[in-house]
Amino acid sequence: MAENLIEVKNLKKYFEMEAGTVKAIDDITFTIKENEVFGLVGESGSGKSTTGKVLMGIHPPTEGEISFREHDISTPSAKRSKAIKRDMNMVFQDPGGSLNPTKTVLDIVGLPLRIHDMVDGKKEMAKEVYQLLETVDLDPERFMYRRPNDLGQGEKQAVAIARAIATDPSFVVLDEPTSALDVSIQAKIMNILIDLQDEYNMSYLFITHDLGLMRNIADRVAIMYLGRFFEVADSQVFFETPLHPYTKVLLGSFPTTTEEEEKLKPDLKARGEIPSAMDLPSGCKFHTRCPFKEERCIEKEPKLVEVQDDHFVACHLVHGVDDVEYDVEEVEQEEREFEYDVKGIEMRSG
Amino acid sequence: MPEKLLDIKDLNVGYKTYRGVTSVLYDLNLEVNRNETVGVIGESGCGKTTTMKTINQILADNAVIKSGEVNFRGNDVLKMNKKDLVKLRRRYVSMIPQDPTASLNPLFKVKTQMKDILKYSREDGEDLDFKEETIKLFNSVALADPERVYDSYPFQLSGGMRQRVCIAMSLAAPKALLIADEPTTNLDVTIQNQVLRLIGRILDEMNFSAILVSQALGLVKKFVDRIYVFYGGTVVETAITEKIFNNPIHPYTRGLIESTPKLTGGGFSEGIAGQTPDYIEPPSGCRFHPRCPNQSEECKTAKPEMVEIEKDHYVACWRQ
């Protein structure tokens, strides 16, 4: 058994806005193992990016525990120890926006090395950066003294990756690292990410809305909707035998290019749009769009239950009738009402 | 012979920049028949949007049309006077924009904007019951709660709803050609799927011709009859949809298809090395040759001609 690198327990993140509270993350629990790629998929507004940012300490959590190799890190990043900060890093979605346009590639990639005192002087820094650029497949001779404006989208993202791995971290959050890139360049960046993960034994939290991309990188996948996890499973199980209706809908909507893929796709079409996180639906949060919704889905929120080995699903229909925990008082009340009815009928007929 | 609705011939378009005039579209040829849905695929910066904007003449001020013809129903759009162009845009060609947020005016309610469109694009525009017509259109694009949308500002609507409003606008009057320029890029897959199903249904019902521009191969595959693959401002391969996916010939088309990650797994391909060309000094000969895995001397010197390698399947490559 691989050891747990990151453990998250009952994590919540609420944002207080003028118009009300936004429940961006609403009680999620998961672990990321050593040397594992944990994927997070979902539509925009589901809380994927917030999860990544909370792990990195960019937002402090509202409630819940996060630990990194058994150290508590449910604190803002300013309060984390330098050693932990060195061990965690992030690559952002927009490669242009996350690189300082006035600095050269050498300065950008070298900065974390200087902050963490990993290099002694400019010369050593240049040497390190030279090697880092080589690992992300950029020719150091050509790129070291350029500025972000002179780089293509893919090259910028490669620089961002080089910066993220500069301090030799064990954990990297990748928040839609290729969504701004063309497919041909995306393939190259993904190959670099996969090679690096292998070589340096890193764990990734890989966030994307692109299921095809997820299938090819993640070891385990969680699907998120309005701040909740709906299904968590090994990648193969997740894509080949999904159980939650939302997973099926999302897979069914994915545009494919081959016949084999078409066969994998559940024949379920999406309806409606993701509701506002400020005004959440009652019961199961997906019931407004679910093709199979029943009475109980509107009334009671399903729990995330392990239905098979390492396959967790939050859906009443998948759990079956036996697994639903009834509210005892509610059931008794219903039974009493039923009796009343029966008596009423008898009296009238009598 | 199917009747040609749009016939673009040897089009060359560039933009004035401070470094000189670029050469973006390079002897581009494209045809759309009546009642046909055509897909245009290629990476960003390959001239897809420039081509679409040339069709109804809404190019930026610094654009230069160097040569070529854009025949729409037999008339050359490039030679039209202003009055005819206005008529073309109002009555014949409509465009679904890439970014619905940017194409709706944030200061006016949806109803005001719909009214303008209806008033000027319909023959009987002056005496329409605008509200009734608008609600009818909103219903046809499956907008939930049309009454509320009618009386809303764009910011009060979600991305999917805004895109539906834009589609409703482009359908306000019967058109001959619908251009959908990456209509779903900013939307989630679930919404993407709904919007495209809607466009597909409308095309079926109304007998439009349409051009669907996209970077996502999977999307295009499902909705179009024929595909043009663009690279560096020119068409490198064109065929009916099946043939492009089952038997891609051009190395660029192959690279694109292989680069698309599959739901079945299997990892990532190599991708395509290099970058889209610089249009100030574009590569000589075949514009793809600097990125091509099997280039030869010939590729550097002359532009390859389109060759029909099987029925309805044309490729421009020296090495095929």
XYZ file of C-alpha atoms in Angstrom:
670
model
C 0.000 0.000 0.000
C 1.304 3.372 -0.969
C 1.330 5.865 1.849
C -0.914 8.864 1.984
C 0.766 12.094 1.047
C -2.207 14.367 1.505
C -5.221 13.726 3.688
C -8.241 15.950 3.517
C -11.077 15.529 6.015
C -14.460 17.230 5.875
C -13.054 20.213 4.074
C -15.340 23.189 3.640
C -14.707 26.513 2.000
C -17.380 29.171 2.055
C -17.028 32.614 0.569
C -19.059 35.357 2.193
C -20.437 37.657 -0.472
C -22.760 40.610 -0.273
C -25.553 38.609 -1.805
C -25.050 35.560 0.426
C -22.733 32.671 1.141
C -21.139 30.748 -1.699
C -20.448 27.182 -0.690
C -17.533 26.517 -3.024
C -16.434 23.358 -1.228
C -19.029 21.653 0.906
C -17.630 18.817 2.965
C -15.206 16.735 0.935
C -12.887 14.017 2.197
C -10.129 12.417 0.173
C -6.521 11.303 0.181
C -3.754 11.589 -2.343
C -1.178 8.836 -2.134
C 2.550 9.107 -2.702
C 3.415 9.023 -6.377
C -0.204 9.223 -7.484
C -2.030 11.420 -9.968
C -5.353 12.341 -8.436
C -7.750 13.871 -10.939
C -10.548 16.300 -10.283
C -13.163 16.801 -13.011
C -16.355 18.804 -13.157
C -17.985 21.725 -14.863
C -16.993 25.300 -14.200
C -18.289 26.445 -10.855
C -18.025 23.010 -9.269
C -15.218 23.967 -6.872
C -12.266 22.219 -8.551
C -9.930 25.186 -8.618
C -10.909 26.262 -5.121
C -9.916 22.805 -3.863
C -6.480 23.211 -5.444
C -6.064 26.677 -4.010
C -7.099 25.618 -0.519
C -4.534 22.796 -0.572
C -1.889 25.312 -1.596
C -2.932 27.674 1.182
C -4.014 30.446 -1.166
C -7.411 30.396 0.566
C -7.659 29.305 4.212
C -10.308 26.585 4.679
C -13.552 27.487 6.467
C -13.629 24.136 8.240
C -11.925 20.767 8.069
C -8.471 19.267 8.221
C -5.724 19.024 5.649
C -2.513 17.212 6.396
C 0.641 16.787 4.371
C 2.723 13.784 5.427
C 0.942 14.045 8.770
C 1.767 17.723 9.274
C -1.278 19.907 9.688
C -1.509 22.380 6.802
C -5.025 23.683 7.258
C -3.416 27.075 7.702
C -2.823 29.927 5.276
C 0.377 29.543 3.321
C 2.091 32.325 5.327
C 1.937 30.140 8.439
C 3.283 27.011 6.806
C 6.885 26.028 7.355
C 9.312 26.805 4.581
C 10.129 23.124 4.130
C 6.485 22.323 3.407
C 6.119 25.229 1.022
C 9.136 23.983 -0.855
C 7.537 20.592 -1.142
C 4.291 21.808 -2.732
C 3.810 23.826 -5.861
C 1.258 24.828 -8.431
C 0.920 25.398 -12.189
C -1.855 27.763 -13.156
C -4.278 27.697 -16.050
C -3.211 30.901 -17.747
C 0.477 30.699 -18.586
C 0.582 34.342 -19.637
C -0.933 35.689 -16.448
C 1.223 33.695 -14.069
C 4.626 34.783 -15.403
C 6.036 38.234 -14.643
C 6.378 39.944 -18.037
C 9.309 42.111 -16.937
C 11.549 39.201 -15.867
C 13.615 36.849 -17.967
C 13.014 33.110 -17.968
C 16.213 32.753 -15.921
C 14.844 35.008 -13.160
C 11.393 33.423 -13.221
C 12.603 29.841 -12.897
C 15.434 30.844 -10.555
C 13.281 32.704 -8.055
C 12.060 29.690 -6.049
C 15.661 28.413 -5.943
C 16.818 31.695 -4.426
C 13.939 31.952 -1.968
C 14.622 28.488 -0.622
C 18.399 29.056 -0.519
C 18.981 26.134 -2.814
C 21.625 27.890 -4.865
C 24.680 29.903 -3.986
C 25.063 32.887 -6.264
C 23.969 33.758 -9.782
C 26.279 31.353 -11.546
C 24.960 28.305 -9.729
C 21.398 29.491 -10.271
C 21.997 29.793 -14.007
C 23.401 26.266 -14.021
C 20.370 24.874 -12.222
C 17.935 26.767 -14.453
C 19.797 25.480 -17.499
C 19.131 21.918 -16.390
C 15.526 22.624 -15.469
C 14.797 24.071 -18.893
C 16.301 20.971 -20.462
C 13.981 18.723 -18.451
C 10.931 20.553 -19.814
C 12.263 20.306 -23.345
C 13.135 23.971 -23.859
C 16.489 24.793 -25.413
C 18.222 26.762 -22.617
C 20.545 28.570 -25.028
C 17.553 30.037 -26.826
C 15.157 30.654 -23.997
C 17.073 31.519 -20.853
C 17.281 35.258 -21.467
C 13.944 35.743 -23.188
C 10.933 37.339 -21.548
C 7.417 35.816 -21.445
C 6.206 38.081 -24.266
C 8.637 36.466 -26.686
C 7.332 32.972 -25.939
C 4.513 30.947 -27.452
C 1.700 29.667 -25.225
C 3.193 26.189 -24.948
C 6.646 27.547 -24.150
C 5.224 29.794 -21.442
C 3.512 26.838 -19.842
C 6.755 24.833 -20.035
C 8.476 27.672 -18.156
C 5.708 27.627 -15.535
C 6.243 23.880 -15.130
C 10.009 24.328 -14.819
C 9.393 26.867 -12.066
C 6.990 24.539 -10.274
C 9.470 21.654 -10.194
C 12.509 23.844 -9.438
C 12.485 23.088 -5.716
C 12.029 19.354 -6.298
C 8.541 19.202 -4.730
C 6.670 16.004 -3.891
C 3.292 17.491 -4.698
C 2.164 19.713 -7.568
C -1.309 21.121 -8.194
C -1.970 21.362 -11.934
C -4.988 23.564 -12.498
C -6.085 23.118 -16.136
C -2.452 23.394 -17.273
C -3.243 22.846 -20.945
C -6.666 24.385 -21.483
C -5.167 27.495 -23.097
C -3.084 25.423 -25.509
C -3.688 23.893 -28.928
C -4.071 20.100 -28.995
C -0.739 19.488 -30.714
C 1.099 21.469 -28.042
C -1.060 20.026 -25.305
C 0.159 16.540 -26.178
C 3.767 17.643 -25.785
C 3.183 19.353 -22.428
C 1.261 16.336 -21.135
C 4.115 14.037 -22.098
C 6.536 16.251 -20.195
C 4.270 16.204 -17.123
C 3.931 12.422 -17.225
C 7.706 11.924 -17.592
C 8.469 14.310 -14.742
C 6.003 12.640 -12.420
C 7.629 9.318 -13.096
C 11.172 10.568 -12.796
C 10.817 12.625 -9.619
C 8.158 10.472 -7.897
C 5.796 13.358 -7.519
C 2.100 13.334 -6.770
C -0.208 15.527 -8.782
C -3.598 16.982 -8.154
C -4.682 17.291 -11.767
C -7.655 19.562 -12.372
C -9.394 19.626 -15.737
C -12.803 19.665 -17.343
C -11.498 17.593 -20.275
C -12.352 13.955 -19.673
C -10.174 12.681 -22.514
C -7.182 14.362 -20.961
C -8.049 12.978 -17.545
C -8.311 9.411 -18.811
C -4.718 9.561 -19.993
C -3.043 10.962 -16.905
C -4.971 10.213 -13.714
C -4.608 7.135 -11.529
C -7.728 7.964 -9.566
C -10.492 10.391 -10.467
C -13.050 12.313 -8.432
C -15.973 14.097 -9.997
C -17.135 17.269 -8.335
C -20.442 19.108 -8.505
C -21.367 22.201 -6.521
C -18.682 21.635 -3.940
C -19.403 17.934 -3.416
C -17.812 14.712 -4.607
C -20.262 12.529 -6.543
C -18.015 9.650 -7.507
C -14.434 8.624 -6.764
C -12.808 5.636 -8.439
C -9.711 4.306 -10.157
C -9.360 5.858 -13.561
C -10.210 2.702 -15.496
C -13.277 1.939 -13.396
C -14.359 5.561 -13.514
C -14.326 5.680 -17.298
C -15.453 2.159 -18.108
C -18.101 1.480 -15.484
C -19.258 4.809 -14.081
C -22.206 4.621 -11.712
C -23.314 8.138 -10.873
C -25.788 9.673 -13.357
C -23.744 12.886 -13.447
C -20.592 11.018 -14.423
C -22.560 9.309 -17.159
C -24.029 12.580 -18.401
C -20.626 14.212 -18.498
C -19.106 11.254 -20.339
C -22.086 11.166 -22.688
C -21.480 14.795 -23.615
C -17.807 14.359 -24.372
C -17.046 14.812 -28.065
C -15.118 11.790 -29.319
C -13.140 11.025 -32.453
C -13.121 7.224 -32.681
C -15.600 4.354 -32.764
C -14.116 2.654 -29.701
C -14.669 5.768 -27.660
C -18.228 6.026 -28.889
C -18.890 2.559 -27.445
C -17.678 3.667 -24.014
C -19.994 6.615 -23.915
C -23.202 6.214 -21.932
C -26.205 7.276 -23.975
C -27.297 10.056 -21.667
C -27.771 13.617 -22.773
C -27.196 16.614 -20.567
C -30.063 18.816 -19.523
C -30.013 22.269 -17.973
C -27.146 24.089 -16.369
C -25.247 23.945 -13.108
C -27.257 25.866 -10.447
C -25.817 28.836 -8.593
C -23.605 27.921 -5.650
C -25.387 30.622 -3.679
C -28.777 28.994 -3.982
C -28.205 25.252 -3.743
C -30.935 22.736 -4.556
C -32.341 20.647 -1.708
C -31.461 16.986 -1.273
C -29.133 15.652 -3.914
C -27.659 18.699 -5.609
C -27.890 17.087 -9.014
C -31.621 16.348 -8.860
C -32.546 19.413 -10.956
C -30.722 17.914 -13.945
C -30.907 14.205 -13.207
C -32.857 12.048 -15.657
C -33.612 9.448 -12.967
C -34.638 11.631 -10.079
C -37.072 10.291 -7.534
C -38.907 11.745 -4.567
C -36.140 10.811 -2.110
C -33.517 12.637 -4.175
C -35.281 15.949 -3.608
C -35.677 15.327 0.099
C -32.437 13.788 1.276
C -28.842 14.279 0.270
C -27.063 10.988 -0.512
C -23.775 10.215 1.239
C -20.586 9.216 -0.516
C -20.637 5.427 0.010
C -18.119 2.787 -1.004
C -20.199 0.591 -3.305
C -17.327 -1.560 -4.564
C -13.667 -1.708 -3.604
C -12.302 1.831 -3.820
C -15.330 2.977 -5.766
C -17.313 5.650 -3.962
C -20.633 6.988 -5.197
C -23.080 9.506 -3.778
C -26.418 8.526 -5.287
C -29.577 7.047 -3.769
C -30.312 5.060 -6.902
C -26.926 3.377 -6.908
C -27.049 2.659 -3.187
C -30.376 0.923 -3.612
C -33.192 1.012 -1.107
C -31.408 -0.858 1.673
C -28.566 1.564 1.947
C -30.709 4.641 2.483
C -30.709 5.691 6.089
C -34.220 6.603 7.056
C -35.004 9.237 9.577
C -36.794 7.092 12.192
C -39.106 9.836 13.426
C -40.072 10.735 9.919
C -40.967 7.135 9.110
C -43.030 6.808 12.296
C -44.850 10.027 11.477
C -45.630 8.690 8.026
C -46.930 5.444 9.478
C -49.205 7.320 11.854
C -50.603 9.356 9.013
C -51.192 6.179 7.056
C -53.152 4.696 9.953
C -55.268 7.808 10.121
C -56.097 7.464 6.483
C -57.077 3.863 6.871
C -59.305 4.669 9.827
C -60.895 7.510 7.906
C -61.795 5.217 5.054
C -63.221 2.594 7.383
C -65.334 5.155 9.193
C -66.711 6.547 6.017
C -67.484 3.166 4.545
C -69.016 2.071 7.858
C -23.757 18.712 -59.464
C -24.704 20.268 -56.157
C -25.322 23.978 -56.321
C -22.598 26.173 -54.873
C -23.685 28.724 -52.344
C -20.273 30.019 -51.398
C -17.151 29.704 -53.475
C -13.911 31.211 -52.213
C -11.146 31.260 -54.817
C -7.431 31.870 -54.251
C -8.034 34.290 -51.436
C -5.049 36.208 -50.035
C -5.583 38.350 -46.971
C -3.090 39.992 -44.637
C -2.929 42.548 -41.850
C -0.906 45.737 -41.644
C 1.360 45.627 -38.623
C 4.266 47.784 -37.524
C 6.622 45.134 -38.867
C 5.027 45.102 -42.296
C 2.041 43.494 -43.985
C 1.418 39.907 -42.948
C 0.347 37.170 -45.290
C -2.274 35.232 -43.368
C -4.607 33.681 -45.919
C -2.527 32.149 -48.679
C -4.337 31.065 -51.849
C -7.234 29.754 -49.845
C -10.029 27.833 -51.570
C -13.285 26.841 -49.913
C -16.726 25.873 -51.150
C -20.045 25.434 -49.443
C -22.934 23.827 -51.272
C -26.578 24.443 -50.604
C -27.921 22.576 -47.558
C -24.484 21.450 -46.588
C -22.741 21.752 -43.251
C -19.031 22.287 -43.560
C -16.494 22.079 -40.748
C -13.310 24.103 -40.546
C -10.638 22.809 -38.176
C -7.149 23.963 -37.324
C -5.139 25.400 -34.470
C -5.377 28.958 -33.238
C -3.811 31.417 -35.654
C -4.376 29.349 -38.786
C -6.701 31.872 -40.425
C -10.083 30.305 -39.578
C -11.666 33.437 -38.193
C -10.069 35.709 -40.799
C -11.694 33.607 -43.518
C -15.085 33.786 -41.833
C -14.821 37.522 -41.386
C -13.918 37.953 -45.048
C -17.151 36.257 -46.072
C -19.371 38.982 -44.706
C -16.721 41.697 -44.790
C -16.339 42.456 -41.125
C -12.553 42.342 -41.057
C -10.597 44.699 -38.828
C -9.512 48.060 -40.272
C -5.905 46.998 -40.710
C -6.806 44.007 -42.887
C -5.725 44.004 -46.524
C -7.442 41.820 -49.088
C -4.693 41.259 -51.636
C -6.400 39.091 -54.220
C -9.027 36.438 -54.712
C -12.761 36.054 -55.035
C -15.497 35.373 -52.513
C -18.528 34.393 -54.552
C -21.760 34.225 -52.623
C -24.708 33.101 -54.752
C -22.679 34.040 -57.798
C -21.814 37.583 -56.703
C -18.344 38.572 -55.595
C -18.609 39.903 -52.053
C -15.302 41.725 -52.433
C -16.742 43.878 -55.208
C -20.058 44.677 -53.537
C -21.019 48.229 -52.682
C -21.959 49.224 -49.180
C -25.680 48.889 -49.682
C -25.425 45.334 -50.972
C -23.079 44.406 -48.161
C -25.556 45.612 -45.566
C -28.221 43.536 -47.263
C -25.895 40.531 -47.342
C -25.281 40.726 -43.620
C -28.895 41.349 -42.710
C -30.607 38.898 -44.982
C -28.190 36.208 -46.102
C -25.245 35.496 -43.843
C -25.423 35.389 -40.083
C -22.757 34.612 -37.594
C -22.865 32.969 -34.174
C -20.000 34.562 -32.296
C -17.312 32.836 -30.272
C -17.809 34.911 -27.165
C -21.467 35.667 -26.459
C -20.529 37.912 -23.546
C -18.533 40.232 -25.753
C -21.083 40.339 -28.524
C -24.081 41.390 -26.465
C -24.174 45.020 -25.416
C -24.043 45.097 -21.608
C -25.928 48.398 -21.395
C -29.117 47.331 -23.133
C -31.694 44.780 -22.158
C -32.019 41.671 -24.307
C -35.397 42.880 -25.577
C -33.939 46.110 -26.985
C -31.195 44.236 -28.789
C -33.591 41.640 -30.168
C -35.911 44.396 -31.371
C -33.135 46.038 -33.383
C -32.239 42.774 -35.032
C -35.823 41.929 -35.929
C -36.577 45.424 -37.170
C -33.711 45.542 -39.617
C -33.273 41.943 -40.720
C -36.898 41.133 -41.555
C -38.597 42.334 -44.687
C -41.662 43.211 -42.658
C -39.521 44.495 -39.792
C -41.428 47.684 -39.129
C -44.779 46.190 -38.212
C -43.814 43.125 -36.215
C -44.988 42.390 -32.714
C -41.445 42.308 -31.363
C -42.228 40.668 -28.064
C -44.214 37.872 -29.612
C -41.538 37.214 -32.233
C -38.746 37.292 -29.663
C -40.497 34.851 -27.350
C -41.124 32.573 -30.323
C -37.420 32.665 -31.189
C -36.417 32.053 -27.582
C -38.684 29.041 -27.477
C -37.119 27.682 -30.638
C -33.663 27.817 -29.051
C -35.009 26.128 -25.905
C -34.348 29.020 -23.571
C -35.914 28.307 -20.205
C -38.156 31.093 -18.935
C -38.170 33.262 -22.085
C -40.202 36.022 -20.417
C -37.500 36.603 -17.839
C -34.714 36.499 -20.421
C -36.621 39.008 -22.538
C -36.554 41.534 -19.738
C -32.969 40.868 -18.541
C -29.625 42.497 -19.047
C -26.974 40.145 -20.493
C -25.068 39.983 -17.191
C -28.131 38.483 -15.534
C -27.886 35.436 -17.781
C -25.545 32.456 -17.669
C -23.014 31.730 -20.439
C -25.196 29.052 -22.008
C -28.225 31.353 -21.991
C -26.258 34.200 -23.550
C -25.105 31.898 -26.325
C -28.705 30.841 -26.919
C -29.707 34.490 -27.157
C -26.979 34.996 -29.764
C -28.225 31.982 -31.698
C -31.769 33.334 -31.530
C -30.441 36.612 -32.934
C -28.733 34.902 -35.836
C -31.973 33.080 -36.609
C -34.138 36.174 -36.408
C -34.588 36.188 -40.141
C -34.310 33.292 -42.576
C -30.722 33.154 -43.793
C -28.876 31.270 -46.460
C -25.649 30.706 -44.573
C -24.977 30.374 -40.892
C -21.400 30.798 -39.704
C -20.732 29.404 -36.243
C -17.256 30.528 -35.242
C -16.257 28.327 -32.320
C -19.731 28.727 -30.845
C -19.038 26.623 -27.780
C -15.428 27.223 -26.822
C -16.279 29.055 -23.621
C -18.948 26.627 -22.499
C -18.878 23.458 -20.408
C -19.146 20.142 -22.280
C -22.683 19.556 -21.080
C -23.796 22.968 -22.337
C -21.620 22.573 -25.451
C -23.472 19.429 -26.311
C -26.870 21.052 -25.824
C -25.991 24.127 -27.889
C -24.618 22.050 -30.762
C -27.607 19.709 -30.749
C -29.739 22.808 -30.967
C -27.772 24.228 -33.898
C -27.932 20.828 -35.596
C -31.689 20.636 -35.181
C -32.170 24.156 -36.509
C -30.040 23.395 -39.554
C -32.154 20.326 -40.264
C -35.412 22.192 -39.939
C -34.521 25.317 -41.820
C -32.429 23.988 -44.699
C -29.549 26.317 -44.050
C -26.023 25.877 -45.162
C -23.582 26.271 -42.336
C -19.906 26.541 -41.550
C -18.858 25.256 -38.156
C -15.440 26.477 -37.103
C -13.744 24.678 -34.241
C -10.518 23.429 -32.785
C -12.215 20.417 -31.241
C -12.231 17.556 -33.711
C -14.772 15.549 -31.796
C -17.348 18.312 -32.017
C -16.913 18.835 -35.711
C -17.054 15.123 -36.440
C -20.549 14.803 -35.140
C -22.148 17.741 -36.862
C -20.689 18.311 -40.321
C -20.810 16.673 -43.748
C -17.439 17.809 -45.009
C -14.262 19.073 -43.351
C -11.591 21.564 -44.327
C -8.321 21.326 -42.434
C -6.587 24.694 -42.259
C -2.932 25.258 -41.667
C -1.046 28.519 -42.024
C -3.862 30.263 -43.851
C -4.394 27.595 -46.470
C -6.339 24.368 -46.821
C -4.129 21.302 -46.467
C -6.786 18.607 -46.686
C -10.483 18.365 -47.381
C -12.857 15.422 -47.561
C -16.179 14.186 -46.328
C -16.081 13.783 -42.566
C -15.654 10.008 -42.437
C -12.654 10.012 -44.733
C -10.839 12.672 -42.744
C -11.090 10.535 -39.615
C -10.701 7.094 -41.171
C -8.029 7.903 -43.685
C -6.186 11.115 -42.861
C -3.371 11.719 -45.328
C -1.744 15.048 -44.607
C 0.824 14.827 -41.782
C -0.805 17.822 -40.104
C -4.272 16.237 -40.109
C -2.765 13.042 -38.739
C -0.934 14.942 -36.044
C -4.116 16.726 -35.008
C -6.146 13.542 -34.773
C -3.430 11.705 -32.879
C -2.954 14.609 -30.475
C -6.569 14.540 -29.354
C -6.683 12.623 -26.067
C -8.955 9.584 -26.164
C -11.471 8.376 -23.622
C -10.147 4.878 -24.155
C -6.753 5.862 -22.777
C -3.514 4.869 -24.415
C -1.464 7.899 -23.454
C -0.466 10.862 -25.535
C 1.102 11.047 -28.944
C 4.182 13.112 -29.636
C 2.080 16.069 -30.649
C 3.312 18.286 -33.461
C 6.677 19.901 -32.877
C 7.186 23.615 -33.406
C 4.772 26.488 -33.660
C 2.273 28.037 -36.032
C 4.144 30.089 -38.642
C 5.073 33.735 -38.405
C 2.925 35.484 -40.979
C 5.365 38.324 -41.650
C 7.915 35.908 -43.053
C 5.953 32.724 -43.654
C 7.872 29.543 -44.502
C 8.566 29.067 -48.198
C 6.871 26.346 -50.204
C 4.567 24.220 -48.102
C 3.908 26.299 -45.007
C 3.869 23.180 -42.846
C 7.353 22.001 -43.798
C 9.256 23.332 -40.745
C 7.025 21.190 -38.481
C 6.618 18.248 -40.810
C 8.109 14.907 -39.738
C 8.859 13.820 -43.315
C 9.766 16.939 -45.261
C 11.882 16.914 -48.387
C 13.643 19.518 -50.559
C 10.587 19.901 -52.730
C 8.480 20.980 -49.741
C 10.702 23.989 -49.149
C 10.516 25.360 -52.652
C 6.970 25.155 -53.984
C 3.460 25.158 -52.609
C 1.862 21.736 -53.164
C -1.272 21.644 -55.292
C -4.520 20.074 -54.114
C -4.668 16.531 -55.489
C -7.699 14.261 -55.463
C -6.413 11.029 -53.961
C -9.777 9.321 -53.763
C -13.299 10.484 -54.522
C -14.080 13.737 -52.689
C -10.798 13.637 -50.808
C -8.212 16.296 -51.644
C -4.771 16.699 -50.106
C -2.054 19.301 -50.603
C 1.176 17.482 -49.818
C 4.230 16.657 -51.928
C 4.977 13.488 -50.027
C 1.616 11.717 -50.076
